[in-house]
């Protein structure tokens, strides 16, 4: 599949921006009655159930290089931490606020690239990071006054997913993305099994499994489906178009989350949070377009011919 159909890639990323908040909103609804551990188990179990047939049908293998397998363990742990922190934050925060705060991730990614990969940030991107972080704090501030420390959970989401993307960048060329998701889901289920056995002696409330009613079962299935399908849409978008093309589109997730949050929960960001969201989006888009400009190959300037040599 070639990366020469940018319109298809953009449409797929728009689909992701619409689907991802739907999955989060369902998790917010279920958070009132379903323990966090059960939400995570269903989310990663659905990842295996939905994607394993795709791997079999396409004839791909789940056997990955040993280096990739080791890094996949770390990637899975970061994925679980990121989704878990998002699900927990949605119990306290409006959907749009939680999503907007988590969009501090591009700034954290630049910092990780600087400290772990030795990449040069530069003064302009550093300034954009500072402005974006100020915007994020404007979103956090009213929520922090209302709910306290849980308002910081989306920052943990951003840190976890920044590490997740950093590891994914290291192994993306050596593994099929769908097979990688299946292996990650299998690792997650193995880890959840150990946690469940450990909780037999601890009996922590958020690590329990409860029997859902029919409505909750349908919502759990929908949460797993939207979570898995959204990730596939993002993966497919990057197959049809380069990341520089689709990255700006991902910021549409914030207005989608705002609309969905209002329709389902009647939640809207207040004036200060709305200003912070606008600042965060502006700074993030600046970084995206700056990265695109720096990645663009420079065409060497041909020297003008010497008039004497022409004669």
PDB file of C-alpha atoms in Angstrom:
ATOM      1  CA  UNK A   1       0.000   0.000   0.000  1.00  0.00           C
ATOM      2  CA  UNK A   2       1.594   3.281  -1.104  1.00  0.00           C
ATOM      3  CA  UNK A   3       1.517   6.613   0.696  1.00  0.00           C
ATOM      4  CA  UNK A   4       0.235   8.528  -2.333  1.00  0.00           C
ATOM      5  CA  UNK A   5      -3.444   9.052  -1.428  1.00  0.00           C
ATOM      6  CA  UNK A   6      -3.425  11.926   1.065  1.00  0.00           C
ATOM      7  CA  UNK A   7      -7.184  12.554   0.832  1.00  0.00           C
ATOM      8  CA  UNK A   8      -7.896   8.984   1.962  1.00  0.00           C
ATOM      9  CA  UNK A   9      -5.402   9.381   4.807  1.00  0.00           C
ATOM     10  CA  UNK A  10      -7.024  12.648   5.907  1.00  0.00           C
ATOM     11  CA  UNK A  11     -10.519  11.111   5.834  1.00  0.00           C
ATOM     12  CA  UNK A  12      -9.327   8.149   7.899  1.00  0.00           C
ATOM     13  CA  UNK A  13      -7.762  10.482  10.481  1.00  0.00           C
ATOM     14  CA  UNK A  14     -11.015  12.457  10.658  1.00  0.00           C
ATOM     15  CA  UNK A  15     -12.744   9.140  11.308  1.00  0.00           C
ATOM     16  CA  UNK A  16     -10.330   8.488  14.159  1.00  0.00           C
ATOM     17  CA  UNK A  17     -11.042  11.932  15.627  1.00  0.00           C
ATOM     18  CA  UNK A  18     -14.758  11.114  15.687  1.00  0.00           C
ATOM     19  CA  UNK A  19     -14.452   7.511  16.926  1.00  0.00           C
ATOM     20  CA  UNK A  20     -11.888   8.006  19.718  1.00  0.00           C
ATOM     21  CA  UNK A  21     -14.060  10.395  21.801  1.00  0.00           C
ATOM     22  CA  UNK A  22     -16.993   8.007  21.371  1.00  0.00           C
ATOM     23  CA  UNK A  23     -14.970   5.240  23.023  1.00  0.00           C
ATOM     24  CA  UNK A  24     -13.905   7.621  25.797  1.00  0.00           C
ATOM     25  CA  UNK A  25     -17.469   8.798  26.378  1.00  0.00           C
ATOM     26  CA  UNK A  26     -18.638   5.187  26.777  1.00  0.00           C
ATOM     27  CA  UNK A  27     -15.834   4.601  29.281  1.00  0.00           C
ATOM     28  CA  UNK A  28     -17.023   7.706  31.149  1.00  0.00           C
ATOM     29  CA  UNK A  29     -20.555   6.301  31.293  1.00  0.00           C
ATOM     30  CA  UNK A  30     -19.338   2.897  32.481  1.00  0.00           C
ATOM     31  CA  UNK A  31     -16.987   4.430  35.044  1.00  0.00           C
ATOM     32  CA  UNK A  32     -19.944   5.004  37.342  1.00  0.00           C
ATOM     33  CA  UNK A  33     -20.562   1.271  37.848  1.00  0.00           C
ATOM     34  CA  UNK A  34     -17.715  -0.767  36.298  1.00  0.00           C
ATOM     35  CA  UNK A  35     -14.273  -0.964  38.020  1.00  0.00           C
ATOM     36  CA  UNK A  36     -11.298   0.430  36.112  1.00  0.00           C
ATOM     37  CA  UNK A  37      -9.611  -2.978  35.915  1.00  0.00           C
ATOM     38  CA  UNK A  38     -12.617  -4.505  34.168  1.00  0.00           C
ATOM     39  CA  UNK A  39     -12.729  -1.650  31.637  1.00  0.00           C
ATOM     40  CA  UNK A  40      -9.073  -2.255  30.786  1.00  0.00           C
ATOM     41  CA  UNK A  41      -9.512  -6.025  30.507  1.00  0.00           C
ATOM     42  CA  UNK A  42     -12.409  -5.588  28.069  1.00  0.00           C
ATOM     43  CA  UNK A  43     -10.519  -2.949  26.064  1.00  0.00           C
ATOM     44  CA  UNK A  44      -7.458  -5.134  25.455  1.00  0.00           C
ATOM     45  CA  UNK A  45      -9.435  -8.360  25.095  1.00  0.00           C
ATOM     46  CA  UNK A  46     -11.432  -6.690  22.327  1.00  0.00           C
ATOM     47  CA  UNK A  47      -8.142  -5.695  20.679  1.00  0.00           C
ATOM     48  CA  UNK A  48      -7.201  -9.385  20.432  1.00  0.00           C
ATOM     49  CA  UNK A  49     -10.677 -10.644  19.480  1.00  0.00           C
ATOM     50  CA  UNK A  50     -11.191  -8.104  16.697  1.00  0.00           C
ATOM     51  CA  UNK A  51      -7.666  -8.093  15.243  1.00  0.00           C
ATOM     52  CA  UNK A  52      -6.527 -11.718  15.526  1.00  0.00           C
ATOM     53  CA  UNK A  53      -8.847 -12.850  12.671  1.00  0.00           C
ATOM     54  CA  UNK A  54      -7.431 -10.013  10.541  1.00  0.00           C
ATOM     55  CA  UNK A  55      -3.913 -11.337  11.119  1.00  0.00           C
ATOM     56  CA  UNK A  56      -4.957 -14.889  10.229  1.00  0.00           C
ATOM     57  CA  UNK A  57      -6.921 -13.766   7.171  1.00  0.00           C
ATOM     58  CA  UNK A  58      -4.005 -11.714   5.842  1.00  0.00           C
ATOM     59  CA  UNK A  59      -1.478 -14.491   6.437  1.00  0.00           C
ATOM     60  CA  UNK A  60       0.688 -12.382   8.750  1.00  0.00           C
ATOM     61  CA  UNK A  61       2.721 -13.818  11.595  1.00  0.00           C
ATOM     62  CA  UNK A  62       2.695 -13.014  15.290  1.00  0.00           C
ATOM     63  CA  UNK A  63       6.357 -13.990  15.608  1.00  0.00           C
ATOM     64  CA  UNK A  64       8.287 -10.764  15.980  1.00  0.00           C
ATOM     65  CA  UNK A  65      12.059 -10.224  16.265  1.00  0.00           C
ATOM     66  CA  UNK A  66      13.345 -10.683  19.822  1.00  0.00           C
ATOM     67  CA  UNK A  67      14.257  -6.998  20.142  1.00  0.00           C
ATOM     68  CA  UNK A  68      10.745  -6.009  19.059  1.00  0.00           C
ATOM     69  CA  UNK A  69       9.181  -8.491  21.495  1.00  0.00           C
ATOM     70  CA  UNK A  70      11.117  -6.984  24.406  1.00  0.00           C
ATOM     71  CA  UNK A  71      10.188  -3.435  23.487  1.00  0.00           C
ATOM     72  CA  UNK A  72       6.577  -4.520  22.977  1.00  0.00           C
ATOM     73  CA  UNK A  73       6.379  -5.408  26.675  1.00  0.00           C
ATOM     74  CA  UNK A  74       7.339  -1.822  27.549  1.00  0.00           C
ATOM     75  CA  UNK A  75       5.010  -0.464  24.861  1.00  0.00           C
ATOM     76  CA  UNK A  76       2.114  -2.491  26.270  1.00  0.00           C
ATOM     77  CA  UNK A  77       2.745  -1.269  29.820  1.00  0.00           C
ATOM     78  CA  UNK A  78       2.757   2.349  28.592  1.00  0.00           C
ATOM     79  CA  UNK A  79      -0.424   1.735  26.582  1.00  0.00           C
ATOM     80  CA  UNK A  80      -2.209   0.321  29.630  1.00  0.00           C
ATOM     81  CA  UNK A  81      -1.024   3.234  31.781  1.00  0.00           C
ATOM     82  CA  UNK A  82      -2.204   5.791  29.228  1.00  0.00           C
ATOM     83  CA  UNK A  83      -5.655   4.286  28.704  1.00  0.00           C
ATOM     84  CA  UNK A  84      -6.082   3.618  32.425  1.00  0.00           C
ATOM     85  CA  UNK A  85      -5.226   7.210  33.325  1.00  0.00           C
ATOM     86  CA  UNK A  86      -7.643   8.516  30.680  1.00  0.00           C
ATOM     87  CA  UNK A  87     -10.483   6.281  31.882  1.00  0.00           C
ATOM     88  CA  UNK A  88      -9.844   7.349  35.474  1.00  0.00           C
ATOM     89  CA  UNK A  89      -9.663  11.056  34.567  1.00  0.00           C
ATOM     90  CA  UNK A  90     -13.047  10.835  32.822  1.00  0.00           C
ATOM     91  CA  UNK A  91     -14.645  10.019  36.181  1.00  0.00           C
ATOM     92  CA  UNK A  92     -13.761  13.525  37.340  1.00  0.00           C
ATOM     93  CA  UNK A  93     -13.411  15.748  34.264  1.00  0.00           C
ATOM     94  CA  UNK A  94     -15.554  16.754  31.292  1.00  0.00           C
ATOM     95  CA  UNK A  95     -14.664  14.795  28.160  1.00  0.00           C
ATOM     96  CA  UNK A  96     -13.398  17.830  26.204  1.00  0.00           C
ATOM     97  CA  UNK A  97     -11.205  19.031  29.090  1.00  0.00           C
ATOM     98  CA  UNK A  98      -9.574  15.613  29.547  1.00  0.00           C
ATOM     99  CA  UNK A  99      -8.869  15.253  25.814  1.00  0.00           C
ATOM    100  CA  UNK A 100      -7.540  18.820  25.536  1.00  0.00           C
ATOM    101  CA  UNK A 101      -5.175  18.424  28.507  1.00  0.00           C
ATOM    102  CA  UNK A 102      -3.840  15.177  27.031  1.00  0.00           C
ATOM    103  CA  UNK A 103      -2.905  17.115  23.882  1.00  0.00           C
ATOM    104  CA  UNK A 104       0.153  18.398  25.715  1.00  0.00           C
ATOM    105  CA  UNK A 105       1.643  15.189  24.279  1.00  0.00           C
ATOM    106  CA  UNK A 106       3.392  16.832  21.253  1.00  0.00           C
ATOM    107  CA  UNK A 107       5.353  19.041  23.623  1.00  0.00           C
ATOM    108  CA  UNK A 108       6.349  16.083  25.789  1.00  0.00           C
ATOM    109  CA  UNK A 109       7.327  14.166  22.643  1.00  0.00           C
ATOM    110  CA  UNK A 110       9.766  16.929  21.719  1.00  0.00           C
ATOM    111  CA  UNK A 111      11.260  16.837  25.220  1.00  0.00           C
ATOM    112  CA  UNK A 112      11.604  13.044  25.051  1.00  0.00           C
ATOM    113  CA  UNK A 113      13.243  13.343  21.641  1.00  0.00           C
ATOM    114  CA  UNK A 114      15.726  15.821  23.086  1.00  0.00           C
ATOM    115  CA  UNK A 115      16.686  13.809  26.178  1.00  0.00           C
ATOM    116  CA  UNK A 116      16.408  10.222  24.876  1.00  0.00           C
ATOM    117  CA  UNK A 117      17.242  10.527  21.174  1.00  0.00           C
ATOM    118  CA  UNK A 118      19.491  13.586  21.236  1.00  0.00           C
ATOM    119  CA  UNK A 119      17.260  15.495  18.808  1.00  0.00           C
ATOM    120  CA  UNK A 120      17.684  19.246  18.503  1.00  0.00           C
ATOM    121  CA  UNK A 121      14.589  21.182  19.650  1.00  0.00           C
ATOM    122  CA  UNK A 122      15.570  24.715  18.714  1.00  0.00           C
ATOM    123  CA  UNK A 123      14.362  28.005  20.233  1.00  0.00           C
ATOM    124  CA  UNK A 124      11.166  28.299  18.166  1.00  0.00           C
ATOM    125  CA  UNK A 125       9.855  24.851  19.062  1.00  0.00           C
ATOM    126  CA  UNK A 126      10.923  25.391  22.674  1.00  0.00           C
ATOM    127  CA  UNK A 127       8.907  28.625  22.733  1.00  0.00           C
ATOM    128  CA  UNK A 128       5.896  26.838  21.196  1.00  0.00           C
ATOM    129  CA  UNK A 129       6.177  24.129  23.861  1.00  0.00           C
ATOM    130  CA  UNK A 130       6.162  26.779  26.586  1.00  0.00           C
ATOM    131  CA  UNK A 131       3.108  28.504  25.108  1.00  0.00           C
ATOM    132  CA  UNK A 132       1.290  25.197  24.657  1.00  0.00           C
ATOM    133  CA  UNK A 133       2.030  24.188  28.221  1.00  0.00           C
ATOM    134  CA  UNK A 134       0.600  27.499  29.458  1.00  0.00           C
ATOM    135  CA  UNK A 135      -2.537  26.799  27.426  1.00  0.00           C
ATOM    136  CA  UNK A 136      -2.794  23.354  28.964  1.00  0.00           C
ATOM    137  CA  UNK A 137      -2.498  24.811  32.455  1.00  0.00           C
ATOM    138  CA  UNK A 138      -5.390  27.149  31.659  1.00  0.00           C
ATOM    139  CA  UNK A 139      -7.491  24.057  30.936  1.00  0.00           C
ATOM    140  CA  UNK A 140      -6.247  22.290  34.065  1.00  0.00           C
ATOM    141  CA  UNK A 141      -6.745  25.223  36.445  1.00  0.00           C
ATOM    142  CA  UNK A 142     -10.571  25.338  36.714  1.00  0.00           C
ATOM    143  CA  UNK A 143     -10.769  21.549  36.894  1.00  0.00           C
ATOM    144  CA  UNK A 144      -8.038  21.443  39.537  1.00  0.00           C
ATOM    145  CA  UNK A 145      -9.971  23.906  41.691  1.00  0.00           C
ATOM    146  CA  UNK A 146     -13.047  21.682  41.407  1.00  0.00           C
ATOM    147  CA  UNK A 147     -11.729  18.121  41.701  1.00  0.00           C
ATOM    148  CA  UNK A 148      -8.125  18.545  42.891  1.00  0.00           C
ATOM    149  CA  UNK A 149      -5.299  16.177  41.914  1.00  0.00           C
ATOM    150  CA  UNK A 150      -7.395  13.995  39.515  1.00  0.00           C
ATOM    151  CA  UNK A 151      -7.349  16.975  37.128  1.00  0.00           C
ATOM    152  CA  UNK A 152      -3.674  16.128  36.514  1.00  0.00           C
ATOM    153  CA  UNK A 153      -4.426  12.601  35.289  1.00  0.00           C
ATOM    154  CA  UNK A 154      -4.563  13.639  31.602  1.00  0.00           C
ATOM    155  CA  UNK A 155      -0.965  14.845  31.988  1.00  0.00           C
ATOM    156  CA  UNK A 156      -0.086  11.272  32.950  1.00  0.00           C
ATOM    157  CA  UNK A 157      -1.964  10.172  29.821  1.00  0.00           C
ATOM    158  CA  UNK A 158       0.248  12.495  27.751  1.00  0.00           C
ATOM    159  CA  UNK A 159       3.468  11.237  29.362  1.00  0.00           C
ATOM    160  CA  UNK A 160       2.480   7.565  28.938  1.00  0.00           C
ATOM    161  CA  UNK A 161       1.438   7.964  25.309  1.00  0.00           C
ATOM    162  CA  UNK A 162       4.556  10.005  24.515  1.00  0.00           C
ATOM    163  CA  UNK A 163       6.642   7.063  25.724  1.00  0.00           C
ATOM    164  CA  UNK A 164       4.323   4.718  23.821  1.00  0.00           C
ATOM    165  CA  UNK A 165       4.884   6.659  20.584  1.00  0.00           C
ATOM    166  CA  UNK A 166       8.626   6.843  21.210  1.00  0.00           C
ATOM    167  CA  UNK A 167       8.855   3.047  21.561  1.00  0.00           C
ATOM    168  CA  UNK A 168       6.541   2.538  18.585  1.00  0.00           C
ATOM    169  CA  UNK A 169       8.836   4.715  16.490  1.00  0.00           C
ATOM    170  CA  UNK A 170      11.739   2.409  17.377  1.00  0.00           C
ATOM    171  CA  UNK A 171       9.986  -0.792  16.258  1.00  0.00           C
ATOM    172  CA  UNK A 172       7.532   0.339  13.582  1.00  0.00           C
ATOM    173  CA  UNK A 173       9.806  -0.674  10.695  1.00  0.00           C
ATOM    174  CA  UNK A 174      10.332  -4.186  12.050  1.00  0.00           C
ATOM    175  CA  UNK A 175       6.728  -5.233  12.778  1.00  0.00           C
ATOM    176  CA  UNK A 176       3.340  -5.201  11.081  1.00  0.00           C
ATOM    177  CA  UNK A 177       1.137  -2.717  13.005  1.00  0.00           C
ATOM    178  CA  UNK A 178      -1.893  -5.027  13.275  1.00  0.00           C
ATOM    179  CA  UNK A 179       0.183  -8.018  14.380  1.00  0.00           C
ATOM    180  CA  UNK A 180       1.908  -5.715  16.864  1.00  0.00           C
ATOM    181  CA  UNK A 181      -1.456  -4.735  18.343  1.00  0.00           C
ATOM    182  CA  UNK A 182      -2.486  -8.382  18.701  1.00  0.00           C
ATOM    183  CA  UNK A 183       0.764  -9.295  20.450  1.00  0.00           C
ATOM    184  CA  UNK A 184       0.377  -6.242  22.686  1.00  0.00           C
ATOM    185  CA  UNK A 185      -3.160  -7.324  23.568  1.00  0.00           C
ATOM    186  CA  UNK A 186      -1.974 -10.830  24.416  1.00  0.00           C
ATOM    187  CA  UNK A 187       0.768  -9.434  26.650  1.00  0.00           C
ATOM    188  CA  UNK A 188      -1.797  -7.207  28.356  1.00  0.00           C
ATOM    189  CA  UNK A 189      -4.120 -10.149  29.056  1.00  0.00           C
ATOM    190  CA  UNK A 190      -1.240 -12.140  30.562  1.00  0.00           C
ATOM    191  CA  UNK A 191      -0.394  -9.183  32.796  1.00  0.00           C
ATOM    192  CA  UNK A 192      -4.037  -8.760  33.804  1.00  0.00           C
ATOM    193  CA  UNK A 193      -4.131 -12.435  34.774  1.00  0.00           C
ATOM    194  CA  UNK A 194      -1.264 -11.930  37.214  1.00  0.00           C
ATOM    195  CA  UNK A 195      -2.925  -8.800  38.629  1.00  0.00           C
ATOM    196  CA  UNK A 196      -6.208 -10.686  39.137  1.00  0.00           C
ATOM    197  CA  UNK A 197      -4.429 -13.452  41.037  1.00  0.00           C
ATOM    198  CA  UNK A 198      -2.621 -10.877  43.177  1.00  0.00           C
ATOM    199  CA  UNK A 199      -5.902  -9.150  43.989  1.00  0.00           C
ATOM    200  CA  UNK A 200      -7.368 -12.365  45.380  1.00  0.00           C
ATOM    201  CA  UNK A 201      -5.519 -11.564  48.596  1.00  0.00           C
ATOM    202  CA  UNK A 202      -5.798  -7.775  48.417  1.00  0.00           C
ATOM    203  CA  UNK A 203      -9.406  -7.312  47.240  1.00  0.00           C
ATOM    204  CA  UNK A 204      -8.864  -3.736  46.025  1.00  0.00           C
ATOM    205  CA  UNK A 205     -12.143  -2.191  44.757  1.00  0.00           C
ATOM    206  CA  UNK A 206     -10.766  -0.957  41.405  1.00  0.00           C
ATOM    207  CA  UNK A 207      -9.205  -4.374  40.680  1.00  0.00           C
ATOM    208  CA  UNK A 208     -12.437  -6.297  41.078  1.00  0.00           C
ATOM    209  CA  UNK A 209     -14.542  -7.809  38.312  1.00  0.00           C
ATOM    210  CA  UNK A 210     -18.307  -7.315  38.534  1.00  0.00           C
ATOM    211  CA  UNK A 211     -21.117  -8.912  36.563  1.00  0.00           C
ATOM    212  CA  UNK A 212     -22.500  -6.284  34.177  1.00  0.00           C
ATOM    213  CA  UNK A 213     -26.161  -6.058  33.245  1.00  0.00           C
ATOM    214  CA  UNK A 214     -27.291  -6.178  29.613  1.00  0.00           C
ATOM    215  CA  UNK A 215     -26.887  -2.419  29.082  1.00  0.00           C
ATOM    216  CA  UNK A 216     -23.393  -2.486  30.553  1.00  0.00           C
ATOM    217  CA  UNK A 217     -22.431  -5.513  28.461  1.00  0.00           C
ATOM    218  CA  UNK A 218     -23.448  -3.706  25.286  1.00  0.00           C
ATOM    219  CA  UNK A 219     -21.558  -0.584  26.341  1.00  0.00           C
ATOM    220  CA  UNK A 220     -18.467  -2.624  27.218  1.00  0.00           C
ATOM    221  CA  UNK A 221     -18.547  -4.277  23.789  1.00  0.00           C
ATOM    222  CA  UNK A 222     -18.959  -0.866  22.135  1.00  0.00           C
ATOM    223  CA  UNK A 223     -16.065   0.571  24.156  1.00  0.00           C
ATOM    224  CA  UNK A 224     -13.767  -2.242  23.050  1.00  0.00           C
ATOM    225  CA  UNK A 225     -14.892  -1.910  19.446  1.00  0.00           C
ATOM    226  CA  UNK A 226     -14.466   1.864  19.234  1.00  0.00           C
ATOM    227  CA  UNK A 227     -11.093   1.719  20.969  1.00  0.00           C
ATOM    228  CA  UNK A 228      -9.772  -0.914  18.573  1.00  0.00           C
ATOM    229  CA  UNK A 229     -11.399   0.547  15.455  1.00  0.00           C
ATOM    230  CA  UNK A 230     -10.122   4.034  16.271  1.00  0.00           C
ATOM    231  CA  UNK A 231      -6.558   2.757  16.557  1.00  0.00           C
ATOM    232  CA  UNK A 232      -6.921   0.992  13.200  1.00  0.00           C
ATOM    233  CA  UNK A 233      -8.192   4.172  11.546  1.00  0.00           C
ATOM    234  CA  UNK A 234      -5.130   6.041  12.778  1.00  0.00           C
ATOM    235  CA  UNK A 235      -2.813   3.252  11.607  1.00  0.00           C
ATOM    236  CA  UNK A 236      -4.446   3.096   8.182  1.00  0.00           C
ATOM    237  CA  UNK A 237      -4.316   6.881   7.803  1.00  0.00           C
ATOM    238  CA  UNK A 238      -0.535   6.743   8.167  1.00  0.00           C
ATOM    239  CA  UNK A 239      -0.382   4.120   5.423  1.00  0.00           C
ATOM    240  CA  UNK A 240      -2.100   6.402   2.908  1.00  0.00           C
ATOM    241  CA  UNK A 241      -0.483   9.678   3.926  1.00  0.00           C
ATOM    242  CA  UNK A 242       2.679  10.766   5.757  1.00  0.00           C
ATOM    243  CA  UNK A 243       2.396  11.834   9.394  1.00  0.00           C
ATOM    244  CA  UNK A 244       3.158  15.456   8.453  1.00  0.00           C
ATOM    245  CA  UNK A 245      -0.073  15.478   6.419  1.00  0.00           C
ATOM    246  CA  UNK A 246      -2.423  13.902   8.958  1.00  0.00           C
ATOM    247  CA  UNK A 247      -0.947  15.193  12.240  1.00  0.00           C
ATOM    248  CA  UNK A 248      -2.746  18.582  12.066  1.00  0.00           C
ATOM    249  CA  UNK A 249      -6.044  16.766  11.459  1.00  0.00           C
ATOM    250  CA  UNK A 250      -5.722  14.966  14.800  1.00  0.00           C
ATOM    251  CA  UNK A 251      -6.518  18.229  16.607  1.00  0.00           C
ATOM    252  CA  UNK A 252     -10.088  17.840  15.338  1.00  0.00           C
ATOM    253  CA  UNK A 253     -10.462  15.314  18.163  1.00  0.00           C
ATOM    254  CA  UNK A 254     -10.881  18.238  20.593  1.00  0.00           C
ATOM    255  CA  UNK A 255     -13.958  19.808  18.883  1.00  0.00           C
ATOM    256  CA  UNK A 256     -15.395  16.317  18.320  1.00  0.00           C
ATOM    257  CA  UNK A 257     -14.928  15.597  22.039  1.00  0.00           C
ATOM    258  CA  UNK A 258     -16.564  18.941  22.885  1.00  0.00           C
ATOM    259  CA  UNK A 259     -19.651  18.165  20.787  1.00  0.00           C
ATOM    260  CA  UNK A 260     -19.944  14.575  22.041  1.00  0.00           C
ATOM    261  CA  UNK A 261     -19.437  15.717  25.639  1.00  0.00           C
ATOM    262  CA  UNK A 262     -22.225  18.256  25.261  1.00  0.00           C
ATOM    263  CA  UNK A 263     -24.628  15.826  23.566  1.00  0.00           C
ATOM    264  CA  UNK A 264     -24.156  13.048  26.132  1.00  0.00           C
ATOM    265  CA  UNK A 265     -23.185  14.813  29.364  1.00  0.00           C
ATOM    266  CA  UNK A 266     -24.187  18.452  28.709  1.00  0.00           C
ATOM    267  CA  UNK A 267     -20.596  19.448  29.545  1.00  0.00           C
ATOM    268  CA  UNK A 268     -18.871  22.413  27.916  1.00  0.00           C
ATOM    269  CA  UNK A 269     -15.473  23.979  28.747  1.00  0.00           C
ATOM    270  CA  UNK A 270     -15.753  27.276  30.600  1.00  0.00           C
ATOM    271  CA  UNK A 271     -14.254  30.491  29.223  1.00  0.00           C
ATOM    272  CA  UNK A 272     -10.783  30.004  30.718  1.00  0.00           C
ATOM    273  CA  UNK A 273     -10.600  26.375  29.591  1.00  0.00           C
ATOM    274  CA  UNK A 274     -11.797  27.321  26.092  1.00  0.00           C
ATOM    275  CA  UNK A 275      -9.013  29.928  25.874  1.00  0.00           C
ATOM    276  CA  UNK A 276      -6.501  27.316  27.021  1.00  0.00           C
ATOM    277  CA  UNK A 277      -7.762  24.844  24.411  1.00  0.00           C
ATOM    278  CA  UNK A 278      -7.327  27.450  21.665  1.00  0.00           C
ATOM    279  CA  UNK A 279      -3.778  28.253  22.828  1.00  0.00           C
ATOM    280  CA  UNK A 280      -2.867  24.551  23.040  1.00  0.00           C
ATOM    281  CA  UNK A 281      -4.210  23.863  19.545  1.00  0.00           C
ATOM    282  CA  UNK A 282      -2.372  26.877  18.120  1.00  0.00           C
ATOM    283  CA  UNK A 283       0.956  25.948  19.697  1.00  0.00           C
ATOM    284  CA  UNK A 284       0.569  22.299  18.724  1.00  0.00           C
ATOM    285  CA  UNK A 285      -0.233  23.146  15.102  1.00  0.00           C
ATOM    286  CA  UNK A 286       2.790  25.462  14.999  1.00  0.00           C
ATOM    287  CA  UNK A 287       5.015  22.575  16.083  1.00  0.00           C
ATOM    288  CA  UNK A 288       3.432  20.255  13.500  1.00  0.00           C
ATOM    289  CA  UNK A 289       3.974  22.705  10.646  1.00  0.00           C
ATOM    290  CA  UNK A 290       7.462  23.569  11.915  1.00  0.00           C
ATOM    291  CA  UNK A 291       8.358  19.878  11.883  1.00  0.00           C
ATOM    292  CA  UNK A 292       7.022  19.612   8.341  1.00  0.00           C
ATOM    293  CA  UNK A 293       9.107  22.577   7.219  1.00  0.00           C
ATOM    294  CA  UNK A 294      12.282  21.161   8.791  1.00  0.00           C
ATOM    295  CA  UNK A 295      11.642  17.753   7.217  1.00  0.00           C
ATOM    296  CA  UNK A 296      11.179  19.210   3.730  1.00  0.00           C
ATOM    297  CA  UNK A 297      14.255  18.540   1.578  1.00  0.00           C
ATOM    298  CA  UNK A 298      16.170  21.625   0.573  1.00  0.00           C
ATOM    299  CA  UNK A 299      16.738  22.018  -3.149  1.00  0.00           C
ATOM    300  CA  UNK A 300      20.319  23.135  -3.742  1.00  0.00           C
ATOM    301  CA  UNK A 301      20.656  26.438  -5.553  1.00  0.00           C
ATOM    302  CA  UNK A 302      22.503  26.078  -8.817  1.00  0.00           C
ATOM    303  CA  UNK A 303      25.204  28.712  -9.310  1.00  0.00           C
ATOM    304  CA  UNK A 304      24.682  31.106 -12.169  1.00  0.00           C
ATOM    305  CA  UNK A 305      26.764  30.275 -15.220  1.00  0.00           C
ATOM    306  CA  UNK A 306      29.912  32.288 -15.731  1.00  0.00           C
ATOM    307  CA  UNK A 307      29.316  34.595 -18.700  1.00  0.00           C
ATOM    308  CA  UNK A 308      32.900  34.142 -19.860  1.00  0.00           C
ATOM    309  CA  UNK A 309      32.593  30.354 -19.864  1.00  0.00           C
ATOM    310  CA  UNK A 310      29.406  30.628 -21.921  1.00  0.00           C
ATOM    311  CA  UNK A 311      31.254  32.722 -24.468  1.00  0.00           C
TER     312      UNK A 311
END
